[in-house]
CSV table of C-alpha atoms and ligand atoms in Angstrom, one decimal:
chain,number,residue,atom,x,y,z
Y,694,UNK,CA,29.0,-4.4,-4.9
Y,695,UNK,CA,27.9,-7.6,-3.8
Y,696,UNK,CA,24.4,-8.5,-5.5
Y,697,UNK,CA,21.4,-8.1,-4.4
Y,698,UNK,CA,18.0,-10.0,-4.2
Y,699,UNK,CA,15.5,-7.3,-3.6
Y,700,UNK,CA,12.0,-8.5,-2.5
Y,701,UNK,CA,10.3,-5.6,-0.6
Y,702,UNK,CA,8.5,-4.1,-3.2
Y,703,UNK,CA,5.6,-3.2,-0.9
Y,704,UNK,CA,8.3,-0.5,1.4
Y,705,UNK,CA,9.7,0.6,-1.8
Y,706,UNK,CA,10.2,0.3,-5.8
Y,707,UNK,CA,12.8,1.1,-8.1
Y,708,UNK,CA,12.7,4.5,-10.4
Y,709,UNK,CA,12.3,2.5,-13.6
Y,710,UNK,CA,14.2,3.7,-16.6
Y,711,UNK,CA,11.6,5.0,-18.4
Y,712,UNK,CA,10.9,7.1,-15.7
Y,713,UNK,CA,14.0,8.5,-14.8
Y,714,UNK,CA,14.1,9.2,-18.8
Y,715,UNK,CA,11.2,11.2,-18.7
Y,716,UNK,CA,11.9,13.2,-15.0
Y,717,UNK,CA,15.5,14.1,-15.8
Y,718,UNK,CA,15.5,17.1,-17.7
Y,719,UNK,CA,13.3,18.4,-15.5
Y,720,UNK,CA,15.9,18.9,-12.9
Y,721,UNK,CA,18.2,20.6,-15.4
Y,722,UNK,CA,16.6,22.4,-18.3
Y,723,UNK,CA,13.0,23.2,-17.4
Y,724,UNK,CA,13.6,23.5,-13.7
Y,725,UNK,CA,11.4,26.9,-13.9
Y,726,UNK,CA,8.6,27.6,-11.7
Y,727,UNK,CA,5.3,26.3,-13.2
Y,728,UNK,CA,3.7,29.4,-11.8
Y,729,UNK,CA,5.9,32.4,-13.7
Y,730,UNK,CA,4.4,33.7,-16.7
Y,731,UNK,CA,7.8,33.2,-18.9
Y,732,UNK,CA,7.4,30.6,-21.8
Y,733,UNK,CA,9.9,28.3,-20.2
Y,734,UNK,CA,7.8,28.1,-17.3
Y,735,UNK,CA,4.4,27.3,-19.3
Y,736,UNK,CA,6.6,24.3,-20.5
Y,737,UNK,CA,6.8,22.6,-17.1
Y,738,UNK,CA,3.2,24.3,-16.3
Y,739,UNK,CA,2.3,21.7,-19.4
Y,740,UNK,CA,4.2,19.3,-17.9
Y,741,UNK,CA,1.9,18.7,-14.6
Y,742,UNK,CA,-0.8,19.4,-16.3
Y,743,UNK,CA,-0.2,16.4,-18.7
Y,744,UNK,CA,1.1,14.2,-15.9
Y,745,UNK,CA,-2.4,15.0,-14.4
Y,746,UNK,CA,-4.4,13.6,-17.5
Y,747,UNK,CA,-1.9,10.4,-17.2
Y,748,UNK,CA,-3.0,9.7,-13.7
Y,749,UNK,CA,-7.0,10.4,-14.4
Y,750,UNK,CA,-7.3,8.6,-17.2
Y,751,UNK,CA,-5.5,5.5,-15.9
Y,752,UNK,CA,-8.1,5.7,-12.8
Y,753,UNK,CA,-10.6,7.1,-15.3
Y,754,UNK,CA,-11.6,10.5,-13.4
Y,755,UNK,CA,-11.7,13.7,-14.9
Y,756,UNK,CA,-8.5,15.8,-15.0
Y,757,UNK,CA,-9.6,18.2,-12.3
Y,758,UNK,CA,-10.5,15.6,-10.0
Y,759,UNK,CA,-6.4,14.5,-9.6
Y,760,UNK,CA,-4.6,16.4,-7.1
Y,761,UNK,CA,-1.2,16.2,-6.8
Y,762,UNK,CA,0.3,15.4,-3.4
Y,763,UNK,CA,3.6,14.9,-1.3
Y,764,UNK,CA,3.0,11.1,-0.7
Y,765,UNK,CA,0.7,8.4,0.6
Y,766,UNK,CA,0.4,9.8,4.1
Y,767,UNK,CA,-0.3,13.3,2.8
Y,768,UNK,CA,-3.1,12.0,0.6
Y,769,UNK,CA,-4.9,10.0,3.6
Y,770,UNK,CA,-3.8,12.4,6.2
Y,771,UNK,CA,-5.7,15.4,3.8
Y,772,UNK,CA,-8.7,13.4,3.0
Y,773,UNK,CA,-9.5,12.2,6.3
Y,774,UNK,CA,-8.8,15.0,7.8
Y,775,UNK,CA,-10.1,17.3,4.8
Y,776,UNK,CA,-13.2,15.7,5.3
Y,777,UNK,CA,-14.0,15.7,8.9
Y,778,UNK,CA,-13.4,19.3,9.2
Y,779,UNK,CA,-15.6,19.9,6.1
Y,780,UNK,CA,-18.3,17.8,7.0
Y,781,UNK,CA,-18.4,18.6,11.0
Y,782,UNK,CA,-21.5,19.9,10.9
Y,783,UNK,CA,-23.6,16.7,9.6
Y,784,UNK,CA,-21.6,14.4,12.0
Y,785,UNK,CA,-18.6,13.2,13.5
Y,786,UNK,CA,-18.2,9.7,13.3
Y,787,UNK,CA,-16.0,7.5,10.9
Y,788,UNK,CA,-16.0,4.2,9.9
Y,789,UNK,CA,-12.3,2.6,9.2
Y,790,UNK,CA,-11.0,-1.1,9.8
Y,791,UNK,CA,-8.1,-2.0,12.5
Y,792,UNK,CA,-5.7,-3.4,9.6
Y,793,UNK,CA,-5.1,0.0,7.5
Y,794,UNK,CA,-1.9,1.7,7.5
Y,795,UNK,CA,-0.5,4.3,9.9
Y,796,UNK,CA,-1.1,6.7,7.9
Y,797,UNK,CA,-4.9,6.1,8.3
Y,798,UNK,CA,-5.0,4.6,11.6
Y,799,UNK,CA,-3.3,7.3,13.4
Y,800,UNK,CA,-4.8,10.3,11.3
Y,801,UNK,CA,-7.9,8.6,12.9
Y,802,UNK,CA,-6.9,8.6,16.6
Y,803,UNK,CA,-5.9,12.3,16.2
Y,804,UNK,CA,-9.4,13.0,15.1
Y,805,UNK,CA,-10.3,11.4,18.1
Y,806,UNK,CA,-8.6,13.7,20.4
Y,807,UNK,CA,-10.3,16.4,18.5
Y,808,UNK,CA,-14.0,15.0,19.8
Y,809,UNK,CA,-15.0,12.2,16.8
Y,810,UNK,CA,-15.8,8.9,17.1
Y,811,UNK,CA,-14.1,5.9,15.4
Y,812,UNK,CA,-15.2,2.6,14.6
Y,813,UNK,CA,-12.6,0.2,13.6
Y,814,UNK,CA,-14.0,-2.8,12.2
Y,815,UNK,CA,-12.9,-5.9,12.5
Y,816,UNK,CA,-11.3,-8.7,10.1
Y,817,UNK,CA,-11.8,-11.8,9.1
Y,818,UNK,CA,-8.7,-14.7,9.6
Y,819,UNK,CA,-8.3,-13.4,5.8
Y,820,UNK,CA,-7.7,-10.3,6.4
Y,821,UNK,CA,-11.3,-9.3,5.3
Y,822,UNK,CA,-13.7,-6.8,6.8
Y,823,UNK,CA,-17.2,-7.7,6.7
Y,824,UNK,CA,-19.8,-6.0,4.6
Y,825,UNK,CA,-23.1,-6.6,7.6
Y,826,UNK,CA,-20.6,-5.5,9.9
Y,827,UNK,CA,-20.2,-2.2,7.6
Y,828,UNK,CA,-23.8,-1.9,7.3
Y,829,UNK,CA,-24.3,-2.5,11.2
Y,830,UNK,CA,-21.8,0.3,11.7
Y,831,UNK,CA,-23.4,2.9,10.0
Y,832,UNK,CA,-25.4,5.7,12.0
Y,833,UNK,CA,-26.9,9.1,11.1
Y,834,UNK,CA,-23.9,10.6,11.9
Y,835,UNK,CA,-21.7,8.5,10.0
Y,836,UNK,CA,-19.8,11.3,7.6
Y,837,UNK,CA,-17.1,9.0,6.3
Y,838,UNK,CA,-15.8,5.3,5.2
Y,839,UNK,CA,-12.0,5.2,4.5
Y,840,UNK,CA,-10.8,1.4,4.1
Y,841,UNK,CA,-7.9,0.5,2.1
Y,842,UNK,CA,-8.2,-1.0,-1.6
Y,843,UNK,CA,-5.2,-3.7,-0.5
Y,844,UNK,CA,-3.1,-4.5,2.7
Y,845,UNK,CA,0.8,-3.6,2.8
Y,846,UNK,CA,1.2,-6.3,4.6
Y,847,UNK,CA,-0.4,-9.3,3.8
Y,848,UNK,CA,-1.8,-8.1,0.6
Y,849,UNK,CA,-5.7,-9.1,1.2
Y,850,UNK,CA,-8.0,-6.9,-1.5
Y,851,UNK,CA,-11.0,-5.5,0.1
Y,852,UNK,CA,-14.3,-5.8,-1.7
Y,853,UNK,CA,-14.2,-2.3,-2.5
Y,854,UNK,CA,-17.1,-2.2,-5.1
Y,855,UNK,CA,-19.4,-3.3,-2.5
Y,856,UNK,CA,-18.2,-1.3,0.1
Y,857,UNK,CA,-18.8,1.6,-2.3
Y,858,UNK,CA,-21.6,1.0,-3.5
Y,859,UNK,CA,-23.1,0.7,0.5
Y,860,UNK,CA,-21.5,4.1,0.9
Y,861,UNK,CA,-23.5,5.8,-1.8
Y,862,UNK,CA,-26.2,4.3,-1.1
Y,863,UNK,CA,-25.9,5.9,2.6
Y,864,UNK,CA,-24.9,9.7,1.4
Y,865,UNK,CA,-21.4,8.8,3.0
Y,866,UNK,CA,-18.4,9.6,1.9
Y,867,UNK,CA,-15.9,6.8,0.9
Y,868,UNK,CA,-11.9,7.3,0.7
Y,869,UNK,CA,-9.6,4.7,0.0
Y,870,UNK,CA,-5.9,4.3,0.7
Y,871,UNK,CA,-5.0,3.0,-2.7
Y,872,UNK,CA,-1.1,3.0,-2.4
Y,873,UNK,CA,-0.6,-0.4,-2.7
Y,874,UNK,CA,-3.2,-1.0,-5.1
Y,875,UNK,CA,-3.2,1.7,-7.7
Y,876,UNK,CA,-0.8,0.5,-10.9
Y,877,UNK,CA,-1.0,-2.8,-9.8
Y,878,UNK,CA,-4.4,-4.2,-10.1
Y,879,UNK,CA,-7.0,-2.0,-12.1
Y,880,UNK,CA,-8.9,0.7,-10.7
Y,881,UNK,CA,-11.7,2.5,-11.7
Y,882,UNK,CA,-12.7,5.2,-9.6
Y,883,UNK,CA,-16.7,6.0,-10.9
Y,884,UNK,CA,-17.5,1.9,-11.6
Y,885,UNK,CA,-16.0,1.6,-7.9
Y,886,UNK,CA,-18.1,4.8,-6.4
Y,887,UNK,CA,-14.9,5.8,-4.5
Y,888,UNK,CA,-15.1,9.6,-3.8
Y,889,UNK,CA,-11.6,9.8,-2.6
Y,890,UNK,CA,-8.3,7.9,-3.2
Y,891,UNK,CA,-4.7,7.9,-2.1
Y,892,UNK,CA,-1.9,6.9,-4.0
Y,893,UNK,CA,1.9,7.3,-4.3
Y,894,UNK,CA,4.7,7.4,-6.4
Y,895,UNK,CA,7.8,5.6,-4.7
Y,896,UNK,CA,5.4,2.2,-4.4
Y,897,UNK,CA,4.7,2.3,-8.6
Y,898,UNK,CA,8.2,3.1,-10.0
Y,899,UNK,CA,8.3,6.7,-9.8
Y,900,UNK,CA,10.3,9.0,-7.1
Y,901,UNK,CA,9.7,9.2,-3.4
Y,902,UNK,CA,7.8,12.4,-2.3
Y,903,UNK,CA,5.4,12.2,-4.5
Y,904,UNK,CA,1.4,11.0,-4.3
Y,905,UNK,CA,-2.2,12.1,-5.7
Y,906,UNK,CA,-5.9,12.4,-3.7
Y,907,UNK,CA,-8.1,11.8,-6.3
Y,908,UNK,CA,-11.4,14.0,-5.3
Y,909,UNK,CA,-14.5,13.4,-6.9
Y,910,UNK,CA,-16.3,16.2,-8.2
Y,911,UNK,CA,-19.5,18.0,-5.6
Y,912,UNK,CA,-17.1,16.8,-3.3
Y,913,UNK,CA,-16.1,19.4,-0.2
Y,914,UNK,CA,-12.6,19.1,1.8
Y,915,UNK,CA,-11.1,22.3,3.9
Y,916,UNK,CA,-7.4,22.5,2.9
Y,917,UNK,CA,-4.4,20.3,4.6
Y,918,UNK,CA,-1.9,22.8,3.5
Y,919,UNK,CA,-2.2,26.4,3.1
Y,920,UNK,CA,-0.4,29.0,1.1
Y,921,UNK,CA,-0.3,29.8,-2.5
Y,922,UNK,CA,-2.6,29.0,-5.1
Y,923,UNK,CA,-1.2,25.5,-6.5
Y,924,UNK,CA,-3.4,22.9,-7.4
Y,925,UNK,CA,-6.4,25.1,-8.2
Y,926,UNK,CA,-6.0,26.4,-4.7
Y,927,UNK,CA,-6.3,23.2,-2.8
Y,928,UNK,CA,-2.8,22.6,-2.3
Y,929,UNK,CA,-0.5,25.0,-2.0
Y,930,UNK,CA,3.4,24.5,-2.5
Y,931,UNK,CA,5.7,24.8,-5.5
Y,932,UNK,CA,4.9,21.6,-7.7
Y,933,UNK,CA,7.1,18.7,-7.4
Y,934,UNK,CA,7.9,18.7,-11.5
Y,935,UNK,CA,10.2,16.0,-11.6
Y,936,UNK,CA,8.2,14.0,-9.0
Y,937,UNK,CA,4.6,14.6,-11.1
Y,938,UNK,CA,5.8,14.1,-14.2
Y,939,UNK,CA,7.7,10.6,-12.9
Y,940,UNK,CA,4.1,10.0,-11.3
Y,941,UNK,CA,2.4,10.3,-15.0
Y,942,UNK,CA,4.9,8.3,-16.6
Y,943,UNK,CA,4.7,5.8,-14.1
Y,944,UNK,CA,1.2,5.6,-13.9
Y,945,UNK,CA,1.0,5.2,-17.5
Y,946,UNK,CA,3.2,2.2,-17.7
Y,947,UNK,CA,1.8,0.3,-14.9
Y,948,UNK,CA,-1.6,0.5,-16.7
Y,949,UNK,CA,-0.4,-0.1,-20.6
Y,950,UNK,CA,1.8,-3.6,-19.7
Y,951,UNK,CA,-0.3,-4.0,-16.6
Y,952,UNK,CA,-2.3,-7.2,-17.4
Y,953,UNK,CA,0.6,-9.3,-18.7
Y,954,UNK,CA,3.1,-8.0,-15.6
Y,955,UNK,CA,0.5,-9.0,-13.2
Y,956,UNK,CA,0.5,-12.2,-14.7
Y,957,UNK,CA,3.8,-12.5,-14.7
Y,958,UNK,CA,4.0,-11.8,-10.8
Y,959,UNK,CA,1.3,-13.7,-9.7
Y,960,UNK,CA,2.7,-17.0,-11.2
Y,961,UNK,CA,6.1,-16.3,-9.8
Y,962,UNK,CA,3.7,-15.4,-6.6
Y,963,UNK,CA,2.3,-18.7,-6.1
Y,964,UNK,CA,5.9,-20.5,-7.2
Y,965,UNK,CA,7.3,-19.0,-4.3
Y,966,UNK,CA,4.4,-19.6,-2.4
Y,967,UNK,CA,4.3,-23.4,-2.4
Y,968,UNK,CA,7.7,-24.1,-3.1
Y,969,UNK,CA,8.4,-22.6,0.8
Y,970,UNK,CA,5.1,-24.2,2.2
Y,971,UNK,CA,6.3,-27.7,0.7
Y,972,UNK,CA,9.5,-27.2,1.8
Y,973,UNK,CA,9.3,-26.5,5.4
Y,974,UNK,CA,6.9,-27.8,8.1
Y,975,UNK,CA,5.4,-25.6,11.0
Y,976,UNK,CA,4.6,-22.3,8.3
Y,977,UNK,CA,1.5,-20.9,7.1
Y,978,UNK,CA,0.5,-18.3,4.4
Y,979,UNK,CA,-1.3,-14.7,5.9
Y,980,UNK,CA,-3.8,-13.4,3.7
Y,981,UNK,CA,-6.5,-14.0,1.6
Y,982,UNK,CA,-4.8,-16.9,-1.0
Y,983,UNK,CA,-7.2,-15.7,-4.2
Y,984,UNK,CA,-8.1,-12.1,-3.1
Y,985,UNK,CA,-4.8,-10.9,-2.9
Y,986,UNK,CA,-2.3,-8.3,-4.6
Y,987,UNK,CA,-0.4,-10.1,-7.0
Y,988,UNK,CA,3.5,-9.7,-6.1
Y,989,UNK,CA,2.5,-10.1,-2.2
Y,990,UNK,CA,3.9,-13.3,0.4
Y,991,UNK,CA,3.2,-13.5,3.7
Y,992,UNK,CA,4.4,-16.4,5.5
Y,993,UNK,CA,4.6,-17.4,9.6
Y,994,UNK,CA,7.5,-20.0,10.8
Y,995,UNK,CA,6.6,-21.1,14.0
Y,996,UNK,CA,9.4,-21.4,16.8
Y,997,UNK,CA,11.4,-18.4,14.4
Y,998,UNK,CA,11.7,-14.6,15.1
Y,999,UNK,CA,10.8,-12.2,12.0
Y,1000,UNK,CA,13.7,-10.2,12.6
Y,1001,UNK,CA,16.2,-13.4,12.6
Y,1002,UNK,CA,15.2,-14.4,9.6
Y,1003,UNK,CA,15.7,-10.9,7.5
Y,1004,UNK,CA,19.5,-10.9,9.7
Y,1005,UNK,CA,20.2,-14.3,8.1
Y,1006,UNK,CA,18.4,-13.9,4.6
Y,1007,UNK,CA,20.5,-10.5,4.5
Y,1008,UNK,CA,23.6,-12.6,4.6
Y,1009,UNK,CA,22.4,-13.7,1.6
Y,1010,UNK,CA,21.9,-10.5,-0.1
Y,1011,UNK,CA,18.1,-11.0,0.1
Y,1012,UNK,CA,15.5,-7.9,0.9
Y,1013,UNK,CA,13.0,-8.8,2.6
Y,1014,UNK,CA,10.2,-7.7,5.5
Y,1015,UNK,CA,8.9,-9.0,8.8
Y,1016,UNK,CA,5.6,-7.7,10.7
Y,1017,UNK,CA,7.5,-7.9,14.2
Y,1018,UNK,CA,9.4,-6.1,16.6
Y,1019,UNK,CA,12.6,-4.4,16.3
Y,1020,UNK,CA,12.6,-3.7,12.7
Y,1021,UNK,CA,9.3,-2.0,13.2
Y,1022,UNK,CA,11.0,0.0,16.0
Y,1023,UNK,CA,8.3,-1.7,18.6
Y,1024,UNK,CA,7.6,-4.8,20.5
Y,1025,UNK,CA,4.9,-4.9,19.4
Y,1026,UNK,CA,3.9,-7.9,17.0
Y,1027,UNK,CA,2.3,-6.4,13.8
Y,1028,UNK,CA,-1.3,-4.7,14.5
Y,1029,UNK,CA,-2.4,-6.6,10.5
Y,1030,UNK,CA,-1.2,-9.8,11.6
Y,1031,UNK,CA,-2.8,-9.6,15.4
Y,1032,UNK,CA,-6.5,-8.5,13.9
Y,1033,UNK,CA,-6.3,-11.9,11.2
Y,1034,UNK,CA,-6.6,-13.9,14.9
Y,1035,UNK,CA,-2.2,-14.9,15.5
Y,1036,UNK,CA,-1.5,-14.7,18.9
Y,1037,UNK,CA,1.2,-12.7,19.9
Y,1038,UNK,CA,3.9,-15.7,19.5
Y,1039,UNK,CA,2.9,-16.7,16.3
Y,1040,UNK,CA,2.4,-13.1,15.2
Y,1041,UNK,CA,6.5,-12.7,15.8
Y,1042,UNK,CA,8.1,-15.0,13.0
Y,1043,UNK,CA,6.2,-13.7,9.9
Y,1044,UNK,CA,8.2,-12.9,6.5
Y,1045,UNK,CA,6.9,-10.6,3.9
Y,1046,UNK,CA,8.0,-10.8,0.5
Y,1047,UNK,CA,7.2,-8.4,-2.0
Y,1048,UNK,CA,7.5,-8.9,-6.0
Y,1049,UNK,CA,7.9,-6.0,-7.8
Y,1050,UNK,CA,8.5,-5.8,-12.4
Y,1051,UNK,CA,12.4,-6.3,-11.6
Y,1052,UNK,CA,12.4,-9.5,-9.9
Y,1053,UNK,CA,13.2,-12.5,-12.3
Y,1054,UNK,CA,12.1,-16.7,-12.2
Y,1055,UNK,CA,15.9,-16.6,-11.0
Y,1056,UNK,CA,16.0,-14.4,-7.9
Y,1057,UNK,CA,12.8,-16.8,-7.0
Y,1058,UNK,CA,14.5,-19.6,-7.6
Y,1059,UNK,CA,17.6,-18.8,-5.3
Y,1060,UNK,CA,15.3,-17.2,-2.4
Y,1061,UNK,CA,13.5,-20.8,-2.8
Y,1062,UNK,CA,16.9,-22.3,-2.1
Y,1063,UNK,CA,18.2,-19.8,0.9
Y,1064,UNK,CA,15.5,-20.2,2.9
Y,1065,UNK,CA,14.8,-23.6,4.2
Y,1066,UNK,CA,18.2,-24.3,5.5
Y,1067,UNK,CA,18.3,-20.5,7.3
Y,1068,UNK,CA,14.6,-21.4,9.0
Y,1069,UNK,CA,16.3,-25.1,9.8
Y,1070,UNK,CA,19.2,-23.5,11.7
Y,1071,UNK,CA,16.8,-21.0,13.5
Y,1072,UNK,CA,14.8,-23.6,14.8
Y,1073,UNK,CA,17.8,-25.4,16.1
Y,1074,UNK,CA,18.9,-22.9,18.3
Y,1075,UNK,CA,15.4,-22.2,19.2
Y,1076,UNK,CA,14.1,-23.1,22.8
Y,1077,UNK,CA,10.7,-23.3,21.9
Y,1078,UNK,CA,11.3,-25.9,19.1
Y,1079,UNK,CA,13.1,-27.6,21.5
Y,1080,UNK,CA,10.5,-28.0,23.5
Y,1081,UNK,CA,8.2,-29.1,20.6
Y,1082,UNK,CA,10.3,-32.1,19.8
Y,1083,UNK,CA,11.0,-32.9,23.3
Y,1084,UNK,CA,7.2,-33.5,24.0
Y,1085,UNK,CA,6.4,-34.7,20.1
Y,1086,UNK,CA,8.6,-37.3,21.4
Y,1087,UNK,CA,7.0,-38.1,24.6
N,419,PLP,C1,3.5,3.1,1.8
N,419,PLP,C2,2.1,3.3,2.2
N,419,PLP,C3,1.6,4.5,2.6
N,419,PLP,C4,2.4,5.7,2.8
N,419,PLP,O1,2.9,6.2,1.5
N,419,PLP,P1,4.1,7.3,1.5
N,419,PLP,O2,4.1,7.8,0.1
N,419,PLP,O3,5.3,6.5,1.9
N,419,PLP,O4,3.8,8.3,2.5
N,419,PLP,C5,0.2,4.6,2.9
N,419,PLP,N1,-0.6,3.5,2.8
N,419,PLP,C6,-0.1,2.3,2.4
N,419,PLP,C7,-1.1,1.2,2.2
N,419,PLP,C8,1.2,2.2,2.0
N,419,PLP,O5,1.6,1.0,1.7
């Protein structure tokens, strides 16, 4: 197979092999049924259970606070959800931002249908919400606050401290969509005051399928999915062994080599960053430059499609991502990208690249030298650079 240069960390990582060490044997050997009363199955009962002290202590929550899910989406889908239906009597309104994941945002415009009332704040060019506008936002019937810890797309951090501090300080409940965050810059859930977090495996190195809601204690939620009596009776479903042990494991590693590998990225990060920006004219970077998630790019190339430049980069064997239009199944330019203030136009030929603990100084060094010439021979068949000359020249 031909080789390839994979930068889209943020749709999906790697199994690493320590985690695909650890998962294995529990597809073969101990594939028993954490809930039968056999010894074998108190093995893999042991299993979770230790994968679920992993994931607290790396957040540092208490054990029975972790909840094991099916993914991302699951996690904000049940606490958003969870919550409103547990909290419908005190109020019905929610306070969420317009640059959070689909997950969130449409979770939120179903609740709407069902008679609450969202407010989605607004961002900064940044990609940052403001903290009066929070406070201005807040009523009596405010029940919850669920803004992301960091964007998918352009990688912006929220100040999520702040924002939970003016949540407790309220009575009001604050979740946060953690997926892109947790593993990859530190977390701690009670220094934070977050009372609810999603996270999930496939974007930290473990398998796909597999997330957590971390709950805080004194905290109610009705049930997303009923049945048996997993996960203390919060949950139910047969528990995804292989996938919550990979979760532990992964979790673990992120946060034991996490300081230097963050390092690591974020200097590659920046290489990448400014060698493109020096190298080409008409191209800007989306995001917040110093509050922003370590492995994450986001660039715009005026006069360029998204989706053009992944078809060309591709030819190259290079992964990468675009907030735009057919790749995103819409025409729709990316809703991230439109709230930071692009017009529609410019919100069309952005790139997202994506560092993940796999890429190496050389991979950066040959996307550094693919891309140039690809956005040069876009351009030249492009109309609207065309045009741009034309009238440059006069
Ligand atoms: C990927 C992602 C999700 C969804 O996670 P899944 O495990 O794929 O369901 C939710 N939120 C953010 C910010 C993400 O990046």
């Amino acid at each position: 197979m031909d080789r390839i240069y994979y930068f889209d960390n943020a749709a999906t990582t790697r199994v690493s092999p320590e985690v695909i060490d650890e998962i294995s044997k529990y597809f073969s050997e101990s594939y028993f049924n954490p809930s039968s009363i056999y010894t074998p199955a108190q093995k893999t009962k042991e299993a979770v259970e230790k994968a679920r002290e992993k994931v607290a202590r790396a957040f540092n929550a208490d054990t029975k606070e972790i909840y094991f899910t099916s993914g991302g989406s699951e996690s904000d889908n049940w606490a958003i959800k969870g919550i409103a239906e547990a909290y419908a009597d005190k109020g019905r309104h929610i306070i969420t931002t317009a640059i959070e994941h689909h997950a969130v945002l449409h979770t939120c415009e179903y609740l709407e249908t069902k008679g609450y009332e969202i407010t989605y704040l607004p961002v900064d060019q940044d990609g940052l919400i403001s903290l009066d506008d929070l406070k201005k936002a807040i009523r009596p019937d405010t029940i919850l606050i669920t803004v992301m810890f960091a964007n998918n797309e352009i990688g912006t951090i929220q100040p999520i401290g702040e924002i939970g501090k003016i949540a407790r300080e309220h009575g009001i409940i604050f979740h946060t969509d953690a997926v892109q965050a947790a593993g990859h810059v530190p977390i701690d859930v009670k220094e934070l005051n977050i009372d609810l977090m999603s996270m999930s495996g496939h974007k930290l190195y473990a398998p796909k399928g597999v997330g957590a809601l971390y709950i805080r204690k004194g905290i109610k939620i009705k049930n997303l999915i009923h049945g048996g009596q997993q996960e203390r009776g919060r949950r139910a479903t047969t528990e995804n062994v292989p996938g919550i042990v990979g979760l532990g494991k992964a979790v673990e590693s992120a946060c034991a080599n996490m300081q230097e590998e963050t390092e690591r990225q974020r200097r590659m990060r920046d290489r990448i960053i400014d060698g493109i920006l020096s190298k080409i004219d008409h191209c800007w970077l989306n995001g917040s430059r110093e509050k922003r998630l370590p492995g994450n790019i986001n660039i715009s190339f005026e006069f360029v499609e998204g989706e053009s430049i992944l078809l060309l980069l591709d030819m190259y064997g290079i992964c990468g991502s675009s907030g735009s239009a057919c790749t995103s199944g819409s025409l729709d330019p990316s809703h991230v990208l439109l709230a930071i203030g692009l017009p529609h136009e410019k919100a069309h030929g952005s790139l997202r690249i994506t560092l993940g603990r796999f890429n190496t100084e050389e991979e950066a060094d040959y996307l550094i030298e693919k891309l140039p010439p690809i956005i040069e021979r876009l351009r030249q068949m492009s109309p609207l650079y065309e045009e741009y000359i034309k009238n440059k020249r006069g």
